[in-house]
Amino acid sequence: MDSFEINKILGALLGTCILVLVTSFAAHAIFTPKPLEKPGFEIAVKEDASHGGGAKEAAAPSEPIEKLLQTASVEKGAGAAKKCGACHTFEKGGPNRVGPNLYGVVNEPKGAGRGGFNFSAAMKGKGGTWTFDDLNKFISNPKGFVPGTAMGFAGIQKDSERADVIAYLATLADKPVPLPTAAK
């Protein structure tokens, strides 16, 4: 191989490298990536006023629970509670699932008991007992009533259906809690 052949080969390699370099600069000039303001992806979700991230408390249901319970049906509540059966059990001594067993939940402490169920820190920190009014607010909007709860259920929006479920839950106890009477 003479020097002329070596020069042609080296020239071709150098030309190829320069072409790749120029192409790279041109590509960066045309397709400049913008740095993210914050890491991650934004998922556009239609915001609902009752599920807003800044909600401190659940929106007050339209009717007081005491009034709604006067016309509530335990039978309808048992039927409506079947949608809760994917995560909860209702029989005495029943197992915990994704959510705790709900037998005897009325007037029980929030975030405690329930057969060793591991409640979220938000539920443990809520304090108090499950009154009829608190159950009404929680079932209406779980994440609004207990921000940070692990419960992924969106809630039952219909007042009468919520009252039916609460009336059903009130019967699930060794000594059922009497339903409150409506204030006149």
Short mmCIF file of N, CA and C in Angstrom, two decimals, residues 7-183:
data_model
loop_
_atom_site.label_atom_id
_atom_site.label_comp_id
_atom_site.label_asym_id
_atom_site.label_seq_id
_atom_site.Cartn_x
_atom_site.Cartn_y
_atom_site.Cartn_z
N ASN A 7 -3.46 7.86 2.69
CA ASN A 7 -4.03 9.20 2.79
C ASN A 7 -5.51 9.20 2.42
N LYS A 8 -5.90 8.42 1.39
CA LYS A 8 -7.31 8.34 1.00
C LYS A 8 -8.14 7.71 2.12
N ILE A 9 -7.60 6.66 2.75
CA ILE A 9 -8.33 5.98 3.84
C ILE A 9 -8.47 6.91 5.04
N LEU A 10 -7.38 7.55 5.44
CA LEU A 10 -7.42 8.48 6.58
C LEU A 10 -8.33 9.67 6.27
N GLY A 11 -8.32 10.16 5.06
CA GLY A 11 -9.19 11.26 4.65
C GLY A 11 -10.66 10.86 4.72
N ALA A 12 -10.96 9.64 4.32
CA ALA A 12 -12.35 9.15 4.38
C ALA A 12 -12.80 9.04 5.83
N LEU A 13 -11.92 8.52 6.70
CA LEU A 13 -12.27 8.42 8.13
C LEU A 13 -12.47 9.80 8.75
N LEU A 14 -11.57 10.72 8.48
CA LEU A 14 -11.67 12.07 9.00
C LEU A 14 -12.93 12.76 8.47
N GLY A 15 -13.24 12.61 7.23
CA GLY A 15 -14.46 13.18 6.64
C GLY A 15 -15.71 12.61 7.29
N THR A 16 -15.70 11.30 7.56
CA THR A 16 -16.85 10.66 8.21
C THR A 16 -17.03 11.22 9.63
N CYS A 17 -15.95 11.36 10.38
CA CYS A 17 -16.02 11.90 11.74
C CYS A 17 -16.56 13.33 11.73
N ILE A 18 -16.09 14.15 10.79
CA ILE A 18 -16.57 15.53 10.70
C ILE A 18 -18.05 15.55 10.34
N LEU A 19 -18.50 14.69 9.45
CA LEU A 19 -19.91 14.61 9.07
C LEU A 19 -20.78 14.23 10.27
N VAL A 20 -20.32 13.25 11.07
CA VAL A 20 -21.07 12.83 12.26
C VAL A 20 -21.14 13.98 13.26
N LEU A 21 -20.04 14.68 13.48
CA LEU A 21 -19.99 15.79 14.42
C LEU A 21 -20.93 16.92 13.98
N VAL A 22 -20.90 17.30 12.73
CA VAL A 22 -21.76 18.36 12.22
C VAL A 22 -23.24 17.94 12.32
N THR A 23 -23.54 16.69 12.00
CA THR A 23 -24.91 16.18 12.12
C THR A 23 -25.39 16.24 13.57
N SER A 24 -24.52 15.88 14.51
CA SER A 24 -24.86 15.91 15.93
C SER A 24 -25.18 17.34 16.38
N PHE A 25 -24.34 18.30 16.00
CA PHE A 25 -24.58 19.70 16.37
C PHE A 25 -25.90 20.19 15.77
N ALA A 26 -26.14 19.84 14.53
CA ALA A 26 -27.37 20.27 13.86
C ALA A 26 -28.60 19.66 14.55
N ALA A 27 -28.50 18.39 14.92
CA ALA A 27 -29.63 17.73 15.60
C ALA A 27 -29.92 18.39 16.95
N HIS A 28 -28.88 18.73 17.72
CA HIS A 28 -29.09 19.40 19.01
C HIS A 28 -29.66 20.79 18.83
N ALA A 29 -29.28 21.46 17.77
CA ALA A 29 -29.81 22.80 17.51
C ALA A 29 -31.29 22.73 17.15
N ILE A 30 -31.69 21.71 16.42
CA ILE A 30 -33.08 21.59 15.98
C ILE A 30 -33.96 20.99 17.07
N PHE A 31 -33.47 19.96 17.74
CA PHE A 31 -34.25 19.23 18.74
C PHE A 31 -33.66 19.41 20.12
N THR A 32 -33.72 20.62 20.67
CA THR A 32 -33.16 20.89 21.99
C THR A 32 -34.16 20.46 23.06
N PRO A 33 -33.78 19.51 23.91
CA PRO A 33 -34.70 19.10 24.98
C PRO A 33 -34.77 20.18 26.06
N LYS A 34 -35.96 20.42 26.57
CA LYS A 34 -36.14 21.39 27.64
C LYS A 34 -36.07 20.66 28.97
N PRO A 35 -35.30 21.16 29.94
CA PRO A 35 -35.25 20.50 31.24
C PRO A 35 -36.61 20.61 31.94
N LEU A 36 -36.97 19.58 32.70
CA LEU A 36 -38.24 19.57 33.41
C LEU A 36 -38.19 20.50 34.61
N GLU A 37 -39.31 21.17 34.89
CA GLU A 37 -39.37 22.01 36.07
C GLU A 37 -39.34 21.16 37.33
N LYS A 38 -40.01 20.02 37.29
CA LYS A 38 -39.98 19.07 38.40
C LYS A 38 -40.01 17.68 37.80
N PRO A 39 -39.38 16.71 38.44
CA PRO A 39 -39.32 15.37 37.86
C PRO A 39 -40.68 14.68 37.86
N GLY A 40 -40.88 13.78 36.93
CA GLY A 40 -42.11 13.00 36.86
C GLY A 40 -42.97 13.43 35.69
N PHE A 41 -44.14 12.80 35.60
CA PHE A 41 -45.09 13.09 34.53
C PHE A 41 -46.33 13.69 35.13
N GLU A 42 -46.91 14.64 34.43
CA GLU A 42 -48.17 15.21 34.87
C GLU A 42 -49.29 14.45 34.19
N ILE A 43 -50.23 13.98 34.99
CA ILE A 43 -51.38 13.26 34.45
C ILE A 43 -52.58 14.18 34.62
N ALA A 44 -53.15 14.60 33.53
CA ALA A 44 -54.28 15.52 33.57
C ALA A 44 -55.53 14.76 34.01
N VAL A 45 -56.11 15.21 35.13
CA VAL A 45 -57.31 14.59 35.67
C VAL A 45 -58.30 15.71 35.95
N LYS A 46 -59.53 15.49 35.56
CA LYS A 46 -60.56 16.48 35.83
C LYS A 46 -60.75 16.58 37.33
N GLU A 47 -60.56 17.77 37.87
CA GLU A 47 -60.70 17.98 39.31
C GLU A 47 -62.17 18.11 39.67
N ASP A 48 -62.52 17.51 40.77
CA ASP A 48 -63.86 17.58 41.31
C ASP A 48 -63.75 18.34 42.62
N ALA A 49 -64.62 19.26 42.86
CA ALA A 49 -64.52 20.08 44.07
C ALA A 49 -64.51 19.22 45.33
N SER A 50 -65.21 18.10 45.34
CA SER A 50 -65.26 17.25 46.53
C SER A 50 -64.01 16.39 46.68
N HIS A 51 -63.14 16.34 45.65
CA HIS A 51 -61.95 15.52 45.73
C HIS A 51 -60.68 16.35 45.57
N GLY A 52 -60.77 17.64 45.77
CA GLY A 52 -59.61 18.51 45.60
C GLY A 52 -58.52 18.14 46.58
N GLY A 53 -57.27 18.32 46.16
CA GLY A 53 -56.13 17.94 47.00
C GLY A 53 -56.05 18.77 48.27
N GLY A 54 -56.54 20.01 48.25
CA GLY A 54 -56.40 20.87 49.42
C GLY A 54 -57.58 20.78 50.36
N ALA A 55 -58.50 19.89 50.16
CA ALA A 55 -59.68 19.80 51.02
C ALA A 55 -59.27 19.39 52.41
N LYS A 56 -59.67 20.19 53.42
CA LYS A 56 -59.33 19.86 54.79
C LYS A 56 -60.38 18.93 55.39
N GLU A 57 -61.60 19.15 55.02
CA GLU A 57 -62.70 18.33 55.51
C GLU A 57 -63.59 17.96 54.35
N ALA A 58 -64.35 16.90 54.53
CA ALA A 58 -65.30 16.49 53.51
C ALA A 58 -66.39 17.55 53.40
N ALA A 59 -66.90 17.74 52.24
CA ALA A 59 -68.01 18.66 52.06
C ALA A 59 -69.20 18.14 52.84
N ALA A 60 -69.89 19.04 53.49
CA ALA A 60 -71.02 18.64 54.32
C ALA A 60 -72.11 18.04 53.44
N PRO A 61 -72.59 16.84 53.80
CA PRO A 61 -73.70 16.27 53.04
C PRO A 61 -74.91 17.20 53.11
N SER A 62 -75.78 17.11 52.13
CA SER A 62 -76.89 18.06 52.02
C SER A 62 -77.91 17.94 53.15
N GLU A 63 -78.11 16.76 53.68
CA GLU A 63 -79.07 16.54 54.76
C GLU A 63 -78.35 16.00 55.99
N PRO A 64 -78.80 16.36 57.21
CA PRO A 64 -78.19 15.76 58.40
C PRO A 64 -78.45 14.25 58.42
N ILE A 65 -77.47 13.49 58.88
CA ILE A 65 -77.58 12.02 58.87
C ILE A 65 -78.75 11.56 59.73
N GLU A 66 -79.03 12.27 60.82
CA GLU A 66 -80.14 11.87 61.69
C GLU A 66 -81.46 11.87 60.92
N LYS A 67 -81.64 12.86 60.05
CA LYS A 67 -82.86 12.93 59.24
C LYS A 67 -82.87 11.83 58.19
N LEU A 68 -81.73 11.62 57.54
CA LEU A 68 -81.64 10.60 56.50
C LEU A 68 -81.88 9.19 57.05
N LEU A 69 -81.42 8.94 58.27
CA LEU A 69 -81.57 7.60 58.86
C LEU A 69 -83.02 7.26 59.20
N GLN A 70 -83.88 8.27 59.31
CA GLN A 70 -85.29 8.01 59.63
C GLN A 70 -85.99 7.23 58.52
N THR A 71 -85.52 7.39 57.29
CA THR A 71 -86.13 6.70 56.15
C THR A 71 -85.19 5.65 55.55
N ALA A 72 -84.09 5.38 56.22
CA ALA A 72 -83.10 4.43 55.69
C ALA A 72 -83.62 3.00 55.77
N SER A 73 -83.17 2.17 54.83
CA SER A 73 -83.56 0.77 54.76
C SER A 73 -82.34 -0.12 54.99
N VAL A 74 -82.39 -0.94 56.03
CA VAL A 74 -81.29 -1.86 56.33
C VAL A 74 -81.11 -2.85 55.17
N GLU A 75 -82.22 -3.31 54.59
CA GLU A 75 -82.14 -4.26 53.47
C GLU A 75 -81.45 -3.64 52.26
N LYS A 76 -81.83 -2.40 51.92
CA LYS A 76 -81.17 -1.71 50.82
C LYS A 76 -79.70 -1.45 51.14
N GLY A 77 -79.43 -1.16 52.41
CA GLY A 77 -78.04 -0.93 52.84
C GLY A 77 -77.19 -2.17 52.70
N ALA A 78 -77.77 -3.35 53.01
CA ALA A 78 -77.03 -4.60 52.84
C ALA A 78 -76.72 -4.83 51.37
N GLY A 79 -77.65 -4.48 50.50
CA GLY A 79 -77.41 -4.61 49.07
C GLY A 79 -76.36 -3.62 48.57
N ALA A 80 -76.47 -2.37 49.04
CA ALA A 80 -75.51 -1.34 48.62
C ALA A 80 -74.11 -1.63 49.16
N ALA A 81 -74.03 -2.27 50.32
CA ALA A 81 -72.73 -2.56 50.93
C ALA A 81 -71.98 -3.66 50.18
N LYS A 82 -72.66 -4.34 49.26
CA LYS A 82 -71.96 -5.39 48.49
C LYS A 82 -70.81 -4.81 47.68
N LYS A 83 -70.94 -3.54 47.26
CA LYS A 83 -69.83 -2.93 46.52
C LYS A 83 -68.62 -2.73 47.44
N CYS A 84 -68.84 -2.70 48.75
CA CYS A 84 -67.74 -2.57 49.71
C CYS A 84 -67.10 -3.94 49.98
N GLY A 85 -67.82 -5.01 49.60
CA GLY A 85 -67.36 -6.38 49.89
C GLY A 85 -66.09 -6.78 49.17
N ALA A 86 -65.66 -6.03 48.18
CA ALA A 86 -64.39 -6.33 47.52
C ALA A 86 -63.22 -6.10 48.47
N CYS A 87 -63.39 -5.16 49.40
CA CYS A 87 -62.29 -4.81 50.32
C CYS A 87 -62.60 -5.10 51.78
N HIS A 88 -63.87 -5.23 52.13
CA HIS A 88 -64.27 -5.40 53.54
C HIS A 88 -65.12 -6.66 53.71
N THR A 89 -65.10 -7.21 54.93
CA THR A 89 -66.04 -8.26 55.31
C THR A 89 -66.95 -7.67 56.39
N PHE A 90 -68.10 -8.29 56.60
CA PHE A 90 -69.10 -7.73 57.51
C PHE A 90 -69.50 -8.68 58.64
N GLU A 91 -69.16 -9.96 58.54
CA GLU A 91 -69.60 -10.92 59.54
C GLU A 91 -68.72 -10.84 60.79
N LYS A 92 -69.31 -11.22 61.93
CA LYS A 92 -68.58 -11.20 63.20
C LYS A 92 -67.36 -12.12 63.09
N GLY A 93 -66.21 -11.58 63.46
CA GLY A 93 -64.97 -12.36 63.41
C GLY A 93 -64.44 -12.57 62.01
N GLY A 94 -65.03 -11.89 61.03
CA GLY A 94 -64.60 -12.04 59.63
C GLY A 94 -63.18 -11.53 59.44
N PRO A 95 -62.53 -12.01 58.40
CA PRO A 95 -61.14 -11.60 58.17
C PRO A 95 -61.05 -10.18 57.62
N ASN A 96 -59.89 -9.60 57.83
CA ASN A 96 -59.59 -8.32 57.18
C ASN A 96 -59.17 -8.64 55.75
N ARG A 97 -59.45 -7.73 54.88
CA ARG A 97 -59.01 -7.85 53.48
C ARG A 97 -58.12 -6.64 53.20
N VAL A 98 -58.32 -6.00 52.06
CA VAL A 98 -57.60 -4.75 51.79
C VAL A 98 -58.00 -3.72 52.83
N GLY A 99 -59.26 -3.77 53.25
CA GLY A 99 -59.78 -2.93 54.33
C GLY A 99 -60.18 -3.79 55.50
N PRO A 100 -60.46 -3.18 56.66
CA PRO A 100 -60.78 -3.96 57.86
C PRO A 100 -62.18 -4.57 57.82
N ASN A 101 -62.41 -5.57 58.65
CA ASN A 101 -63.73 -6.12 58.86
C ASN A 101 -64.57 -5.02 59.51
N LEU A 102 -65.82 -4.86 59.09
CA LEU A 102 -66.64 -3.74 59.56
C LEU A 102 -67.70 -4.13 60.60
N TYR A 103 -67.66 -5.35 61.11
CA TYR A 103 -68.61 -5.75 62.14
C TYR A 103 -68.35 -4.91 63.39
N GLY A 104 -69.37 -4.24 63.89
CA GLY A 104 -69.23 -3.45 65.13
C GLY A 104 -68.48 -2.15 64.95
N VAL A 105 -68.45 -1.59 63.76
CA VAL A 105 -67.66 -0.38 63.51
C VAL A 105 -68.27 0.88 64.14
N VAL A 106 -69.59 0.94 64.27
CA VAL A 106 -70.24 2.13 64.84
C VAL A 106 -69.80 2.28 66.31
N ASN A 107 -69.34 3.47 66.64
CA ASN A 107 -68.83 3.85 67.97
C ASN A 107 -67.49 3.21 68.32
N GLU A 108 -66.83 2.59 67.36
CA GLU A 108 -65.47 2.06 67.57
C GLU A 108 -64.46 3.18 67.37
N PRO A 109 -63.28 3.08 68.01
CA PRO A 109 -62.25 4.10 67.78
C PRO A 109 -61.75 4.06 66.33
N LYS A 110 -61.48 5.23 65.78
CA LYS A 110 -60.95 5.33 64.41
C LYS A 110 -59.49 4.90 64.41
N GLY A 111 -59.13 4.05 63.45
CA GLY A 111 -57.73 3.65 63.29
C GLY A 111 -57.21 2.71 64.35
N ALA A 112 -58.09 2.05 65.07
CA ALA A 112 -57.65 1.13 66.12
C ALA A 112 -58.54 -0.10 66.09
N GLY A 113 -58.11 -1.12 66.79
CA GLY A 113 -58.91 -2.34 66.90
C GLY A 113 -59.02 -3.05 65.57
N ARG A 114 -60.20 -3.47 65.21
CA ARG A 114 -60.52 -4.12 63.94
C ARG A 114 -59.65 -5.33 63.66
N GLY A 115 -59.40 -6.15 64.67
CA GLY A 115 -58.75 -7.45 64.45
C GLY A 115 -57.32 -7.37 63.92
N GLY A 116 -56.56 -6.39 64.38
CA GLY A 116 -55.16 -6.31 63.98
C GLY A 116 -54.93 -5.68 62.63
N PHE A 117 -55.93 -5.01 62.07
CA PHE A 117 -55.76 -4.38 60.76
C PHE A 117 -54.74 -3.24 60.89
N ASN A 118 -53.86 -3.10 59.89
CA ASN A 118 -52.83 -2.06 59.89
C ASN A 118 -53.38 -0.81 59.18
N PHE A 119 -53.90 0.13 59.96
CA PHE A 119 -54.47 1.35 59.40
C PHE A 119 -53.38 2.31 58.95
N SER A 120 -53.72 3.20 58.03
CA SER A 120 -52.78 4.23 57.57
C SER A 120 -52.51 5.20 58.73
N ALA A 121 -51.39 5.91 58.64
CA ALA A 121 -51.04 6.89 59.67
C ALA A 121 -52.10 7.98 59.74
N ALA A 122 -52.67 8.35 58.61
CA ALA A 122 -53.72 9.39 58.59
C ALA A 122 -54.94 8.93 59.37
N MET A 123 -55.34 7.66 59.20
CA MET A 123 -56.51 7.15 59.93
C MET A 123 -56.20 7.04 61.42
N LYS A 124 -55.00 6.57 61.75
CA LYS A 124 -54.61 6.46 63.17
C LYS A 124 -54.60 7.84 63.82
N GLY A 125 -54.18 8.85 63.07
CA GLY A 125 -54.08 10.19 63.61
C GLY A 125 -55.41 10.94 63.68
N LYS A 126 -56.45 10.43 63.07
CA LYS A 126 -57.74 11.12 63.04
C LYS A 126 -58.35 11.22 64.43
N GLY A 127 -58.27 10.15 65.20
CA GLY A 127 -58.79 10.17 66.56
C GLY A 127 -60.30 10.14 66.63
N GLY A 128 -60.82 9.92 67.82
CA GLY A 128 -62.26 9.88 68.04
C GLY A 128 -62.85 8.52 67.70
N THR A 129 -64.16 8.46 67.72
CA THR A 129 -64.86 7.22 67.40
C THR A 129 -65.72 7.43 66.15
N TRP A 130 -66.15 6.32 65.58
CA TRP A 130 -66.98 6.36 64.37
C TRP A 130 -68.43 6.65 64.75
N THR A 131 -68.79 7.92 64.77
CA THR A 131 -70.17 8.32 65.02
C THR A 131 -70.94 8.18 63.70
N PHE A 132 -72.25 8.30 63.78
CA PHE A 132 -73.07 8.23 62.57
C PHE A 132 -72.68 9.37 61.62
N ASP A 133 -72.47 10.57 62.17
CA ASP A 133 -72.11 11.71 61.34
C ASP A 133 -70.74 11.52 60.69
N ASP A 134 -69.76 11.02 61.46
CA ASP A 134 -68.43 10.77 60.89
C ASP A 134 -68.47 9.71 59.81
N LEU A 135 -69.24 8.64 60.02
CA LEU A 135 -69.38 7.60 58.98
C LEU A 135 -70.00 8.20 57.72
N ASN A 136 -70.99 9.07 57.90
CA ASN A 136 -71.64 9.72 56.77
C ASN A 136 -70.63 10.55 55.97
N LYS A 137 -69.83 11.35 56.66
CA LYS A 137 -68.83 12.18 55.98
C LYS A 137 -67.75 11.32 55.32
N PHE A 138 -67.31 10.27 56.01
CA PHE A 138 -66.25 9.42 55.46
C PHE A 138 -66.73 8.64 54.24
N ILE A 139 -67.92 8.06 54.32
CA ILE A 139 -68.44 7.28 53.20
C ILE A 139 -68.75 8.21 52.02
N SER A 140 -69.09 9.46 52.29
CA SER A 140 -69.35 10.43 51.23
C SER A 140 -68.07 10.78 50.48
N ASN A 141 -66.96 10.98 51.20
CA ASN A 141 -65.70 11.40 50.59
C ASN A 141 -64.54 10.97 51.49
N PRO A 142 -64.07 9.73 51.37
CA PRO A 142 -63.03 9.24 52.28
C PRO A 142 -61.77 10.10 52.32
N LYS A 143 -61.27 10.50 51.18
CA LYS A 143 -60.03 11.29 51.15
C LYS A 143 -60.24 12.72 51.60
N GLY A 144 -61.45 13.21 51.54
CA GLY A 144 -61.76 14.54 52.04
C GLY A 144 -61.90 14.56 53.55
N PHE A 145 -62.47 13.50 54.12
CA PHE A 145 -62.66 13.42 55.57
C PHE A 145 -61.38 13.03 56.28
N VAL A 146 -60.59 12.13 55.70
CA VAL A 146 -59.31 11.71 56.27
C VAL A 146 -58.25 11.86 55.18
N PRO A 147 -57.73 13.08 54.99
CA PRO A 147 -56.70 13.27 53.97
C PRO A 147 -55.51 12.34 54.24
N GLY A 148 -55.09 11.63 53.21
CA GLY A 148 -53.98 10.70 53.37
C GLY A 148 -54.41 9.27 53.66
N THR A 149 -55.72 9.02 53.72
CA THR A 149 -56.19 7.66 53.97
C THR A 149 -55.78 6.76 52.81
N ALA A 150 -55.57 5.49 53.11
CA ALA A 150 -55.20 4.53 52.07
C ALA A 150 -56.43 4.04 51.30
N MET A 151 -57.62 4.36 51.79
CA MET A 151 -58.84 3.90 51.14
C MET A 151 -58.98 4.59 49.78
N GLY A 152 -59.03 3.79 48.72
CA GLY A 152 -59.08 4.33 47.37
C GLY A 152 -60.49 4.52 46.84
N PHE A 153 -61.51 4.21 47.60
CA PHE A 153 -62.90 4.33 47.17
C PHE A 153 -63.28 5.80 47.04
N ALA A 154 -63.98 6.16 45.99
CA ALA A 154 -64.35 7.56 45.74
C ALA A 154 -65.48 8.04 46.65
N GLY A 155 -66.24 7.13 47.21
CA GLY A 155 -67.34 7.52 48.09
C GLY A 155 -68.69 7.27 47.47
N ILE A 156 -69.72 7.32 48.30
CA ILE A 156 -71.11 7.18 47.85
C ILE A 156 -71.72 8.57 47.91
N GLN A 157 -72.07 9.11 46.78
CA GLN A 157 -72.55 10.49 46.70
C GLN A 157 -74.03 10.63 47.04
N LYS A 158 -74.82 9.60 46.79
CA LYS A 158 -76.27 9.69 47.01
C LYS A 158 -76.57 9.57 48.50
N ASP A 159 -77.21 10.61 49.06
CA ASP A 159 -77.51 10.67 50.50
C ASP A 159 -78.28 9.45 51.00
N SER A 160 -79.35 9.07 50.28
CA SER A 160 -80.20 7.97 50.76
C SER A 160 -79.44 6.65 50.74
N GLU A 161 -78.59 6.44 49.75
CA GLU A 161 -77.82 5.19 49.69
C GLU A 161 -76.80 5.13 50.83
N ARG A 162 -76.18 6.27 51.13
CA ARG A 162 -75.23 6.34 52.25
C ARG A 162 -75.95 6.04 53.56
N ALA A 163 -77.12 6.61 53.73
CA ALA A 163 -77.90 6.38 54.96
C ALA A 163 -78.28 4.90 55.08
N ASP A 164 -78.64 4.27 53.96
CA ASP A 164 -78.97 2.84 53.98
C ASP A 164 -77.76 2.02 54.44
N VAL A 165 -76.58 2.34 53.92
CA VAL A 165 -75.36 1.60 54.30
C VAL A 165 -75.06 1.80 55.78
N ILE A 166 -75.20 3.03 56.27
CA ILE A 166 -74.93 3.31 57.69
C ILE A 166 -75.94 2.60 58.58
N ALA A 167 -77.20 2.58 58.17
CA ALA A 167 -78.21 1.84 58.94
C ALA A 167 -77.87 0.37 58.99
N TYR A 168 -77.38 -0.19 57.89
CA TYR A 168 -76.95 -1.58 57.84
C TYR A 168 -75.76 -1.81 58.78
N LEU A 169 -74.76 -0.92 58.72
CA LEU A 169 -73.59 -1.06 59.58
C LEU A 169 -73.97 -1.01 61.06
N ALA A 170 -74.99 -0.20 61.40
CA ALA A 170 -75.43 -0.08 62.79
C ALA A 170 -76.00 -1.39 63.32
N THR A 171 -76.52 -2.25 62.43
CA THR A 171 -77.08 -3.54 62.87
C THR A 171 -76.00 -4.59 63.10
N LEU A 172 -74.79 -4.32 62.61
CA LEU A 172 -73.72 -5.31 62.69
C LEU A 172 -72.97 -5.18 64.01
N ALA A 173 -73.58 -5.68 65.07
CA ALA A 173 -72.95 -5.63 66.39
C ALA A 173 -73.67 -6.61 67.31
N ASP A 174 -72.99 -7.02 68.36
CA ASP A 174 -73.64 -7.88 69.36
C ASP A 174 -74.79 -7.12 70.01
N LYS A 175 -74.56 -5.83 70.28
CA LYS A 175 -75.60 -4.94 70.80
C LYS A 175 -75.68 -3.77 69.83
N PRO A 176 -76.56 -3.87 68.80
CA PRO A 176 -76.64 -2.81 67.79
C PRO A 176 -76.89 -1.43 68.40
N VAL A 177 -76.23 -0.45 67.83
CA VAL A 177 -76.38 0.94 68.28
C VAL A 177 -77.69 1.47 67.71
N PRO A 178 -78.56 2.04 68.59
CA PRO A 178 -79.82 2.58 68.06
C PRO A 178 -79.55 3.78 67.16
N LEU A 179 -80.37 3.90 66.11
CA LEU A 179 -80.23 5.02 65.19
C LEU A 179 -80.65 6.31 65.89
N PRO A 180 -79.96 7.40 65.62
CA PRO A 180 -80.32 8.68 66.26
C PRO A 180 -81.64 9.19 65.71
N THR A 181 -82.31 10.00 66.49
CA THR A 181 -83.56 10.58 66.03
C THR A 181 -83.27 11.98 65.47
N ALA A 182 -84.08 12.38 64.53
CA ALA A 182 -83.87 13.68 63.86
C ALA A 182 -84.24 14.81 64.82
N ALA A 183 -83.41 15.85 64.81
CA ALA A 183 -83.71 17.04 65.61
C ALA A 183 -84.81 17.82 64.91
#
